[in-house]
C-alpha atoms as an extended CHARMM CRD file, in Angstrom:
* protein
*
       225  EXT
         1         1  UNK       CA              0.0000000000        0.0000000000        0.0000000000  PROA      1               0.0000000000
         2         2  UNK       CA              2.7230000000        2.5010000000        0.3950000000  PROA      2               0.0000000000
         3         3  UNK       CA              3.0390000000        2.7660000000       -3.3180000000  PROA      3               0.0000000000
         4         4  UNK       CA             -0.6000000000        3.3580000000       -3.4030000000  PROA      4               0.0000000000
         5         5  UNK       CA             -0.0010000000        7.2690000000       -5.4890000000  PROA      5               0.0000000000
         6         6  UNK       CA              1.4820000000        6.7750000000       -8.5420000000  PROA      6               0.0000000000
         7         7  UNK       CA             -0.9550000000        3.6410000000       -9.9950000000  PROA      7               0.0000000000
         8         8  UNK       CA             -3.6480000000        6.3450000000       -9.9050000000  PROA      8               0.0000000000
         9         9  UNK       CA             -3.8230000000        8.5580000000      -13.4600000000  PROA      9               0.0000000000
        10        10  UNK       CA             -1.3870000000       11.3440000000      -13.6490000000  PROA      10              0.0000000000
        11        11  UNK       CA             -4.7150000000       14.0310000000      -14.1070000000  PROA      11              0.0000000000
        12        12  UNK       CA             -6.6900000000       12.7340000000      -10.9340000000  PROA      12              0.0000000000
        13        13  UNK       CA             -3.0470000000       12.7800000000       -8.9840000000  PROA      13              0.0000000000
        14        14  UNK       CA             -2.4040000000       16.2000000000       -9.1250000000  PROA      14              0.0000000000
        15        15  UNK       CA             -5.8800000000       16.6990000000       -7.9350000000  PROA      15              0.0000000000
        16        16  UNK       CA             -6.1470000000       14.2140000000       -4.8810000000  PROA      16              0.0000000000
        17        17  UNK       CA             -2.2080000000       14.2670000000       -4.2780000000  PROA      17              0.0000000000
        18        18  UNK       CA             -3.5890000000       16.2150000000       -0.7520000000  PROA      18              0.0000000000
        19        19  UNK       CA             -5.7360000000       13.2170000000        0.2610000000  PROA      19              0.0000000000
        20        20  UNK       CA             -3.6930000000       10.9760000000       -0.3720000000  PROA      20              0.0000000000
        21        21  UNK       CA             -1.6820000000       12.5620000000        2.5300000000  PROA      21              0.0000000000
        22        22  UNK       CA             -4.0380000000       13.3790000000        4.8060000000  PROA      22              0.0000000000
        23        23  UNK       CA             -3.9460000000       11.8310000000        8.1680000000  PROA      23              0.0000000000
        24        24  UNK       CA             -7.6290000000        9.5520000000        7.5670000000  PROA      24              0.0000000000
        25        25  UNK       CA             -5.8620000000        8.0610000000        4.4120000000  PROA      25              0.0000000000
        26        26  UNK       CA             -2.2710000000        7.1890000000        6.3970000000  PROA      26              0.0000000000
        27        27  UNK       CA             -4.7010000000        5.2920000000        8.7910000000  PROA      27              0.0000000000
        28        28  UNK       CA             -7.0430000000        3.5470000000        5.8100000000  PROA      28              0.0000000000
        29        29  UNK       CA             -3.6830000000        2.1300000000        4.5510000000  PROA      29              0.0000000000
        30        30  UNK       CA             -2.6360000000        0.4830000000        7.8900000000  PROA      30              0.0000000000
        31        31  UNK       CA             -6.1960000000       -0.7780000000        7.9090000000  PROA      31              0.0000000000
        32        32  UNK       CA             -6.1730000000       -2.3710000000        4.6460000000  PROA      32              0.0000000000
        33        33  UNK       CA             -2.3580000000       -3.6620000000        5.3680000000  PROA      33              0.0000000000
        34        34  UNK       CA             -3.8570000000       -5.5950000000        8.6410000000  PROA      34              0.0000000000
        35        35  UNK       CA             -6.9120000000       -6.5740000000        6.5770000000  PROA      35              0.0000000000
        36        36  UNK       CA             -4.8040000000       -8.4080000000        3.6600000000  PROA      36              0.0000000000
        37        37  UNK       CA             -2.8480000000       -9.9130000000        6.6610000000  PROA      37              0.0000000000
        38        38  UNK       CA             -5.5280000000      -11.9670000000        7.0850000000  PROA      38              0.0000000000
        39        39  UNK       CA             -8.4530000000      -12.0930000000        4.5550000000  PROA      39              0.0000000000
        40        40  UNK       CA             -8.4240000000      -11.5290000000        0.7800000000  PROA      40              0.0000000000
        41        41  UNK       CA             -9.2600000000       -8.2870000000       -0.3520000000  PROA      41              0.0000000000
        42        42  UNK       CA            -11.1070000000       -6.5650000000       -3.5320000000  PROA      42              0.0000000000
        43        43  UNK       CA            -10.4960000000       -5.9720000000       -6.2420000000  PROA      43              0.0000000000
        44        44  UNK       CA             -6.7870000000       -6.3200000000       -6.4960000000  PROA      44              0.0000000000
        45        45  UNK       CA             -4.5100000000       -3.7920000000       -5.5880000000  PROA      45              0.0000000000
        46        46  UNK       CA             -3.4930000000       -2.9800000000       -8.5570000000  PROA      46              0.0000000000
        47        47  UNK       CA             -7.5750000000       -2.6540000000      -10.1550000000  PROA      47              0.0000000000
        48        48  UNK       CA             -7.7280000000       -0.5970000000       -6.8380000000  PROA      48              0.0000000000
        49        49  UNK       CA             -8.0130000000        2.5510000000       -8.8100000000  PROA      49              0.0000000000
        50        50  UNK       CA             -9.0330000000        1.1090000000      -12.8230000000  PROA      50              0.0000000000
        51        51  UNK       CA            -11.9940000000        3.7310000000      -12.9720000000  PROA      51              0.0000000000
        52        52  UNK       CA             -9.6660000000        6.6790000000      -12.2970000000  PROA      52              0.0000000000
        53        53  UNK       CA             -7.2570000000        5.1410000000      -15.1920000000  PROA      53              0.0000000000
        54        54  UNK       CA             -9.4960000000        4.3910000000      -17.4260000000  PROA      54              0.0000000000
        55        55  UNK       CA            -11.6810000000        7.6100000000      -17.1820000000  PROA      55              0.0000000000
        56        56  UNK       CA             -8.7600000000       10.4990000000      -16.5710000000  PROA      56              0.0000000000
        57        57  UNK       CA            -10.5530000000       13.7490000000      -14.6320000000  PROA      57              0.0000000000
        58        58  UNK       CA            -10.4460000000       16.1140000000      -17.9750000000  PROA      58              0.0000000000
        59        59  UNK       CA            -12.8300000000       13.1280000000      -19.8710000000  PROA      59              0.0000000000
        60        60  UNK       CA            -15.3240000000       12.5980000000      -17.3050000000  PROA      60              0.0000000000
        61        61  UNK       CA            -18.5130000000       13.5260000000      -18.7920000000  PROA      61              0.0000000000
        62        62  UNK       CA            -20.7170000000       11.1980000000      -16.7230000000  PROA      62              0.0000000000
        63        63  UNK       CA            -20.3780000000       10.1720000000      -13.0140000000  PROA      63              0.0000000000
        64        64  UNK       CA            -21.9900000000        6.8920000000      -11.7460000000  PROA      64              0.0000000000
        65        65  UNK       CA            -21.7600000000        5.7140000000       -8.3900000000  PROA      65              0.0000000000
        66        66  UNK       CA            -21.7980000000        2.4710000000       -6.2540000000  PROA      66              0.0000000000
        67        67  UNK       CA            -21.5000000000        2.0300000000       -2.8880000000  PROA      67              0.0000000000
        68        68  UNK       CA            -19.1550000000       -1.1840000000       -2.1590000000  PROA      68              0.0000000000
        69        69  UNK       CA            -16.9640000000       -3.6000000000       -4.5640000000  PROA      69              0.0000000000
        70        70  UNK       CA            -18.4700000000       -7.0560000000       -5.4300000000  PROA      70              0.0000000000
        71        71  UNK       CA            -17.0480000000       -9.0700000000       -2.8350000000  PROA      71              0.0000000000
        72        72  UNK       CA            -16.8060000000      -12.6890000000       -4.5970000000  PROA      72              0.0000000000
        73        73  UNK       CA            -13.6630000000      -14.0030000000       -5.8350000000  PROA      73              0.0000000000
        74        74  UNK       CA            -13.3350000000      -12.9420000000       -9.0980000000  PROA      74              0.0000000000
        75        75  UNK       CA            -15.8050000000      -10.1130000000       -9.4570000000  PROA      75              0.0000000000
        76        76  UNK       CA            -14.8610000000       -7.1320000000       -8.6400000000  PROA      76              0.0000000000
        77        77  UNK       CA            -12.2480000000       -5.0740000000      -11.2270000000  PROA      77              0.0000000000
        78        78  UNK       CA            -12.5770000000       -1.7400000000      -10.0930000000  PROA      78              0.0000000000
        79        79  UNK       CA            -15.3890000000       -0.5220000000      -11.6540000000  PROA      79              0.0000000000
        80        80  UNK       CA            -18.7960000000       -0.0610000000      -10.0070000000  PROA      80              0.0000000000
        81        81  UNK       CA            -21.4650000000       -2.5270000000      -11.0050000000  PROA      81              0.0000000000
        82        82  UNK       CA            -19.1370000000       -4.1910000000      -13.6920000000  PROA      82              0.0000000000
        83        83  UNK       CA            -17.4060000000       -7.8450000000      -13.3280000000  PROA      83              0.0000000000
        84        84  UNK       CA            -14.8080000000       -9.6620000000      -15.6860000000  PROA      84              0.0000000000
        85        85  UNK       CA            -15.7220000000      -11.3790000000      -18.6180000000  PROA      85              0.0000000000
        86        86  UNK       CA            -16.3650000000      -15.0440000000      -17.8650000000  PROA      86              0.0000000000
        87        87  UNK       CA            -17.8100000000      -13.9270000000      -14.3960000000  PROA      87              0.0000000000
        88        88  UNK       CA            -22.0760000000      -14.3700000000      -13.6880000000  PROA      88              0.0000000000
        89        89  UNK       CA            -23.6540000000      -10.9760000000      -14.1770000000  PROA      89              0.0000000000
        90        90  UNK       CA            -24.7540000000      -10.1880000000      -10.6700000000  PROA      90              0.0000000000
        91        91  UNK       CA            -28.5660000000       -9.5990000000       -9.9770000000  PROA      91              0.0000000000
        92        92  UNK       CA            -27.8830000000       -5.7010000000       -9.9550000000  PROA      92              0.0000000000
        93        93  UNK       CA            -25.9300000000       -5.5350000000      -13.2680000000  PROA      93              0.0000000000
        94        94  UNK       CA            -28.8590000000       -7.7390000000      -14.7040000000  PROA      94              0.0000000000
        95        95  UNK       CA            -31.3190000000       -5.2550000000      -13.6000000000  PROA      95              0.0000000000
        96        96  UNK       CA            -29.2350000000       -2.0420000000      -15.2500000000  PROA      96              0.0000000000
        97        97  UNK       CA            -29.1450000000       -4.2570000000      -18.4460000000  PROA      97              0.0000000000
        98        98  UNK       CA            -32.7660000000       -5.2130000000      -18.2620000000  PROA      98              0.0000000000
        99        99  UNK       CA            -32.9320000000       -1.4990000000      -18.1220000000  PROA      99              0.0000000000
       100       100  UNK       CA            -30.7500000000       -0.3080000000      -20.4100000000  PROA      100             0.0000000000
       101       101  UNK       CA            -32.6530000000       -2.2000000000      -23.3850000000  PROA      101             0.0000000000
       102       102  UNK       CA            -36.1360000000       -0.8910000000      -21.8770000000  PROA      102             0.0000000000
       103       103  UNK       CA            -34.6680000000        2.6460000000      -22.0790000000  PROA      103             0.0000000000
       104       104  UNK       CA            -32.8280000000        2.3600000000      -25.8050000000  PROA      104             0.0000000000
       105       105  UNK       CA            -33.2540000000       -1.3650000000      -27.0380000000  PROA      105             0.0000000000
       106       106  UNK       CA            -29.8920000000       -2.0820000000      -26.7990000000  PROA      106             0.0000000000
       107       107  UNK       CA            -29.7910000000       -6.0250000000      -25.8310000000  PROA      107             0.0000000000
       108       108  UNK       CA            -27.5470000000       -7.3590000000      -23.1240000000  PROA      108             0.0000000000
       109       109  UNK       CA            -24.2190000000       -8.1830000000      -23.6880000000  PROA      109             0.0000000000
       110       110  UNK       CA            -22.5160000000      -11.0900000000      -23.2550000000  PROA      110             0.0000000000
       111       111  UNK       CA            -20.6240000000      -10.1640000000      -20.3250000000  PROA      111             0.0000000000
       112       112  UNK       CA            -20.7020000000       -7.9170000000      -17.5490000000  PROA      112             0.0000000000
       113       113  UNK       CA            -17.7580000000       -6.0750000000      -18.1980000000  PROA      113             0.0000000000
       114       114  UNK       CA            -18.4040000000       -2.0210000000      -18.8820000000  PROA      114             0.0000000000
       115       115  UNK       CA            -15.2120000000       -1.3280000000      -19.4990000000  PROA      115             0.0000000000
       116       116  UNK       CA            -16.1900000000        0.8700000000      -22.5410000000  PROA      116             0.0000000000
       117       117  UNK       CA            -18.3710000000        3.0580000000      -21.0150000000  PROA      117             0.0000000000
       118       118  UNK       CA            -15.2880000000        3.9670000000      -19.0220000000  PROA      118             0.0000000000
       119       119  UNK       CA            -13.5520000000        4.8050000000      -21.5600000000  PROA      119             0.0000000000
       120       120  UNK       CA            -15.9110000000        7.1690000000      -23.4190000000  PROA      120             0.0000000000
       121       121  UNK       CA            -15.8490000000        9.4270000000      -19.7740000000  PROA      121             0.0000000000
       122       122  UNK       CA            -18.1430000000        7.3640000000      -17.6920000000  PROA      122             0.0000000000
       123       123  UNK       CA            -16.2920000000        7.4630000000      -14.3170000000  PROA      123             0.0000000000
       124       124  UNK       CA            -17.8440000000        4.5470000000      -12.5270000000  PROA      124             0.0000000000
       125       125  UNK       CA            -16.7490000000        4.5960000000       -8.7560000000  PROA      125             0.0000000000
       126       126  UNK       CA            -17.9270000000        3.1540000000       -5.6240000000  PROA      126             0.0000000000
       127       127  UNK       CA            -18.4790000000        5.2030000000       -2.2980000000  PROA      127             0.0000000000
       128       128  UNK       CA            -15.9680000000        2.7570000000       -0.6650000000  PROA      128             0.0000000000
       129       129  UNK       CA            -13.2780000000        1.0880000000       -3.0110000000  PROA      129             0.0000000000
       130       130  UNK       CA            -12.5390000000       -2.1090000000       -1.2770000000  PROA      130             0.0000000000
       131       131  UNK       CA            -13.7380000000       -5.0430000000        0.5730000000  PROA      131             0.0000000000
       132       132  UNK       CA            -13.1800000000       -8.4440000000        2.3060000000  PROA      132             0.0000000000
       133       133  UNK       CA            -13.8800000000      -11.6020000000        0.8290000000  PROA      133             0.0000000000
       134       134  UNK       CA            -17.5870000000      -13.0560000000        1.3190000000  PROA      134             0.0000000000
       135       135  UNK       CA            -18.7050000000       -9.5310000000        3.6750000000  PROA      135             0.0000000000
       136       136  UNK       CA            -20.3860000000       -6.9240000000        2.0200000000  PROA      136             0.0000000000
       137       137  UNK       CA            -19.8710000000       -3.4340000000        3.4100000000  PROA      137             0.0000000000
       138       138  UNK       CA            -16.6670000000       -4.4670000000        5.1080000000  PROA      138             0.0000000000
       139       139  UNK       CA            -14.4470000000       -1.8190000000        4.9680000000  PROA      139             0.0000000000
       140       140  UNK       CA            -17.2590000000        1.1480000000        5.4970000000  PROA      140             0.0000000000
       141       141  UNK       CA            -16.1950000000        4.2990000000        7.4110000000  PROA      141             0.0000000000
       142       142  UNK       CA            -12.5600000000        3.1490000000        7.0930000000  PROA      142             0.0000000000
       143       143  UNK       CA            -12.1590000000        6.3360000000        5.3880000000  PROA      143             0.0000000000
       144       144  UNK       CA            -12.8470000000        5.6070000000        1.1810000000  PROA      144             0.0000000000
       145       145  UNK       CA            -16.2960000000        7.7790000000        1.5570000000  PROA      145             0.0000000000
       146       146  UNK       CA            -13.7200000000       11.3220000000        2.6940000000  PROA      146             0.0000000000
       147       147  UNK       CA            -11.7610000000       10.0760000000       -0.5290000000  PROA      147             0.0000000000
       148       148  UNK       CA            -14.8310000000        9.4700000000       -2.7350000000  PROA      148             0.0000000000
       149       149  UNK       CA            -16.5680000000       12.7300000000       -1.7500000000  PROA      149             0.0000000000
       150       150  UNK       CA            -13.2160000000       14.7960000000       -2.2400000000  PROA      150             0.0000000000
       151       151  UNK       CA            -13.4550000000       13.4470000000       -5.9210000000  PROA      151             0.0000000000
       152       152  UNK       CA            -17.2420000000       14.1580000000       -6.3590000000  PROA      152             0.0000000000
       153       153  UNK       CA            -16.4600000000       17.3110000000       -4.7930000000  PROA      153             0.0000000000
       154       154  UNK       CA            -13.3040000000       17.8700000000       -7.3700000000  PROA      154             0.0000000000
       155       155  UNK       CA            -15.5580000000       16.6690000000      -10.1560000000  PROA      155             0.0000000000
       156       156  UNK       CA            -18.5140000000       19.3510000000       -8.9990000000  PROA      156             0.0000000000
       157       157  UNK       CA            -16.3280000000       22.4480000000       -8.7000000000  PROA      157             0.0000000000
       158       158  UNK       CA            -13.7270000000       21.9050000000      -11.2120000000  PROA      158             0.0000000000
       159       159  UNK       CA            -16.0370000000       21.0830000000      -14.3960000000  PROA      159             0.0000000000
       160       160  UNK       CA            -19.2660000000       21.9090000000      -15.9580000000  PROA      160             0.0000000000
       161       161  UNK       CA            -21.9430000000       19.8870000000      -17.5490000000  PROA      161             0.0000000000
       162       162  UNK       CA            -21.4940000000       16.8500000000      -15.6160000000  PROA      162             0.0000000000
       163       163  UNK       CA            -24.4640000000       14.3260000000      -15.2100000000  PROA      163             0.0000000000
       164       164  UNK       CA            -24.3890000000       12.4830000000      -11.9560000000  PROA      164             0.0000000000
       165       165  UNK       CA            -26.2530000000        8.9790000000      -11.7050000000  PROA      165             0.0000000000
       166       166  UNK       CA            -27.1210000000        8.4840000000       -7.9150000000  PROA      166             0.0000000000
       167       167  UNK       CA            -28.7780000000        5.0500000000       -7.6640000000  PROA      167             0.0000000000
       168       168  UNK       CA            -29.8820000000        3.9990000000       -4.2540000000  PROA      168             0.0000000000
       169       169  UNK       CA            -30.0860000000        5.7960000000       -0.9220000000  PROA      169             0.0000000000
       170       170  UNK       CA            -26.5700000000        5.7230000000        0.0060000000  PROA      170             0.0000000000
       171       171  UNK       CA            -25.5310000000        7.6050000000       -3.2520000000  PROA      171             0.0000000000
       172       172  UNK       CA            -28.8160000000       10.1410000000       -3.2020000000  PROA      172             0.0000000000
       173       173  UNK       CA            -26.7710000000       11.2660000000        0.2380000000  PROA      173             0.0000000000
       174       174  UNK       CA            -24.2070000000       12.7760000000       -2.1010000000  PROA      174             0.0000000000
       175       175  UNK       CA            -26.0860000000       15.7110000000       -3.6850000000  PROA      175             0.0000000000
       176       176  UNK       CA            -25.2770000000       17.7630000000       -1.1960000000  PROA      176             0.0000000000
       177       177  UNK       CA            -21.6420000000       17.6320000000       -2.3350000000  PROA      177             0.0000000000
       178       178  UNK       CA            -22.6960000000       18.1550000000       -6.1120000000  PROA      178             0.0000000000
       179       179  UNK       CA            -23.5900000000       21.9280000000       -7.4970000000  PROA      179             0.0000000000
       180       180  UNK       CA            -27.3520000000       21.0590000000       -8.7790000000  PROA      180             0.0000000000
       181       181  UNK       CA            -26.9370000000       24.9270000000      -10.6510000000  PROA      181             0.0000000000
       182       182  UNK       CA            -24.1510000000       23.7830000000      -13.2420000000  PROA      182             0.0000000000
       183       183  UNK       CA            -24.5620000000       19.8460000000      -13.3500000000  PROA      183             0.0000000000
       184       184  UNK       CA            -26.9940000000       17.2410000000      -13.5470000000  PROA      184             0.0000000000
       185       185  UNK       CA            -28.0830000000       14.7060000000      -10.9880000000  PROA      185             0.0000000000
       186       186  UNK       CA            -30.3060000000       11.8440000000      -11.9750000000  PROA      186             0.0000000000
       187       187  UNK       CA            -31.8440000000        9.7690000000       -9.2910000000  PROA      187             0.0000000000
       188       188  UNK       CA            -33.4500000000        6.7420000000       -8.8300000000  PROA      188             0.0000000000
       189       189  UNK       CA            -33.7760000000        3.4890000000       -6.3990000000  PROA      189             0.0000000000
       190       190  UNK       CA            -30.8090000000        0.8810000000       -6.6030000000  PROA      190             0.0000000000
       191       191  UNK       CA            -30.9720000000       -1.5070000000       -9.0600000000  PROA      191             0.0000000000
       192       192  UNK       CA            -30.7300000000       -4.4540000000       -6.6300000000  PROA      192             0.0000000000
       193       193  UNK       CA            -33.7840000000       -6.6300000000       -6.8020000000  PROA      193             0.0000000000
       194       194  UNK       CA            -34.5580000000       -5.2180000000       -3.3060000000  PROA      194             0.0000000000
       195       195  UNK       CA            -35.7270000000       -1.8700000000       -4.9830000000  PROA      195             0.0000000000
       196       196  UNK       CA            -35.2990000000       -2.0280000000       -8.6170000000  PROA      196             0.0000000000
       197       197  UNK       CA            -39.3140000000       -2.3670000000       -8.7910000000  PROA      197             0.0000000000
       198       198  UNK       CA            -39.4740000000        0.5850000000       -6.9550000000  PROA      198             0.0000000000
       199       199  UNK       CA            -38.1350000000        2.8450000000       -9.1000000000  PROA      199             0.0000000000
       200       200  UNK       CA            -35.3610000000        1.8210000000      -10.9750000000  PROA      200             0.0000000000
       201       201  UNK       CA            -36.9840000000        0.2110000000      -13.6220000000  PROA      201             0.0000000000
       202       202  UNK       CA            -38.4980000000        3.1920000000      -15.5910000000  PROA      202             0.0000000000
       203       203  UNK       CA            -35.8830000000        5.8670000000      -14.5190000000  PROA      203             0.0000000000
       204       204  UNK       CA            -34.6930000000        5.7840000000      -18.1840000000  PROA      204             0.0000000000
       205       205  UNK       CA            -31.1750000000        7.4690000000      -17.0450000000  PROA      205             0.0000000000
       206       206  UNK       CA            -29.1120000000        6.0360000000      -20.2560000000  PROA      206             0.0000000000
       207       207  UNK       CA            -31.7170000000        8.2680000000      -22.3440000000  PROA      207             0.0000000000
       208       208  UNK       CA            -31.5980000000       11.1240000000      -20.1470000000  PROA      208             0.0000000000
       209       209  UNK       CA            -28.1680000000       11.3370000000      -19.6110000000  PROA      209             0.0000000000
       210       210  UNK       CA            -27.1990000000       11.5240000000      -23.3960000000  PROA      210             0.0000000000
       211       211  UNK       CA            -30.1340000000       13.9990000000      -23.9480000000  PROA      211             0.0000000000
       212       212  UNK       CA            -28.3260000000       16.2050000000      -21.5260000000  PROA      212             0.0000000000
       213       213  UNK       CA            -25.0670000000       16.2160000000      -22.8900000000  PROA      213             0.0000000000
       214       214  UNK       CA            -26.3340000000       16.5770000000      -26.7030000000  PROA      214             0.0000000000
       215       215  UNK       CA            -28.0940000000       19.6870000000      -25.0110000000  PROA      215             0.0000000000
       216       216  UNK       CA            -24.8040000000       20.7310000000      -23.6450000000  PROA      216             0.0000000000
       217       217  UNK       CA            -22.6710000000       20.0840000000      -27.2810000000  PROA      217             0.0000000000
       218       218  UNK       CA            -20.9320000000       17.2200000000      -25.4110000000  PROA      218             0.0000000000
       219       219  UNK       CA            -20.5020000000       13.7750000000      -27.5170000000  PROA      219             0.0000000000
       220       220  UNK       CA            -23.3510000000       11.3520000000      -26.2150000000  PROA      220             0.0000000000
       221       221  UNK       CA            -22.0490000000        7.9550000000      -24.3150000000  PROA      221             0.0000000000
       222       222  UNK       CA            -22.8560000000        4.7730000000      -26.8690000000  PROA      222             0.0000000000
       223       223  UNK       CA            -24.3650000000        2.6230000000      -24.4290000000  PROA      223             0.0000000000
       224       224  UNK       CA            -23.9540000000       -0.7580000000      -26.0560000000  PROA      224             0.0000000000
       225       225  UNK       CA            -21.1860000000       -2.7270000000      -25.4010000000  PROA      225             0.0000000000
């Protein structure tokens, strides 16, 4: 963990270089040091930070946020929501595809990997970046949620034109950080099967979000992968 700065994008560390000495994340690397000690950990160190690399802070068009890593062996790669090819779509990701083709038509693909969406400025982050093997919510107010809001923050006063997809309770808590007069936030229930019939299904966000950001003169996300 002590080389934990430079695997992060060279754009987002000039922007969270001061977290990333702050006293809260000095103590959320001893935790996670104790933690691999004795448990496996997710994703892998080095996917620790894949949605920063693959979606650099001048690109991000599009925010969408999770609130914990998959915690099965195998799943989780960094990106909120997505898995690695060859890996059973969870019941969430199911849900956002069952949505996605209500919303556009676009059928679901044959893996759960969204790789590409990162890559066209979707920045697809979870509240809390890590977790133990087989226990959800683990590593909760260990200190990832002061990182994650610094970046929303970042994200909210440093651009323009950003849409924000806040799915779930936990991630409706963050407009408060977000600047509703020069962004857009688009909210809905999670897409767990908990909640997904209580408002996900029907949110249409894929739509909305590239209806925005036509609005705006800013290149549309191609949602099919």
């Amino acid at each position: 963990m002590a080389s934990i700065e430079p695997k992060i994008d060279s754009s987002w560390g000039k922007i969270l270089n001061e977290e990333f000495h702050k006293p809260y994340f000095s103590q959320l690397k001893d935790f996670l040091r104790e933690e691999k000690t004795k448990y496996a950990v997710f994703p892998p160190e080095e996917m620790m930070f894949n949605a920063f690399n693959l979606t650099p802070f001048d690109q991000v068009k599009v925010v969408v946020l999770g609130q914990d890593p998959y915690h099965g062996r195998g799943q989780a790669h960094g990106l909120c929501f997505s898995v690695n090819p060859g890996i059973p779509k969870p019941p969430s990701l199911k849900n956002i595809f069952k949505e996605l083709k209500s919303d556009l038509g676009i059928e679901p693909p044959a893996n759960g990997m969204l790789t590409e969406w990162a890559k066209q400025g979707v920045l697809l982050i979870n509240a809390v970046l890590t977790v133990r093997e087989s226990t959800p919510e683990s590593h909760k107010n260990k200190g990832w949620e002061i990182f994650t809001d610094s970046v929303i923050q970042h994200i909210s006063d440093q651009k323009e034109n950003v849409v924000f997809i806040l799915w779930g309770n936990n991630a409706k808590t963050k407009t408060r950080i977000i600047d509703a007069s020069k962004h857009c936030i688009l909210t809905a229930a999670h897409p767990s099967p908990l909640s997904a019939s209580r408002g996900f299904f029907g949110c249409r966000h894929f739509s909305k979000t590239n209806e925005y950001l036509k609005s705006k003169n800013i290149q549309t996300i191609n949602w099919r992968l």
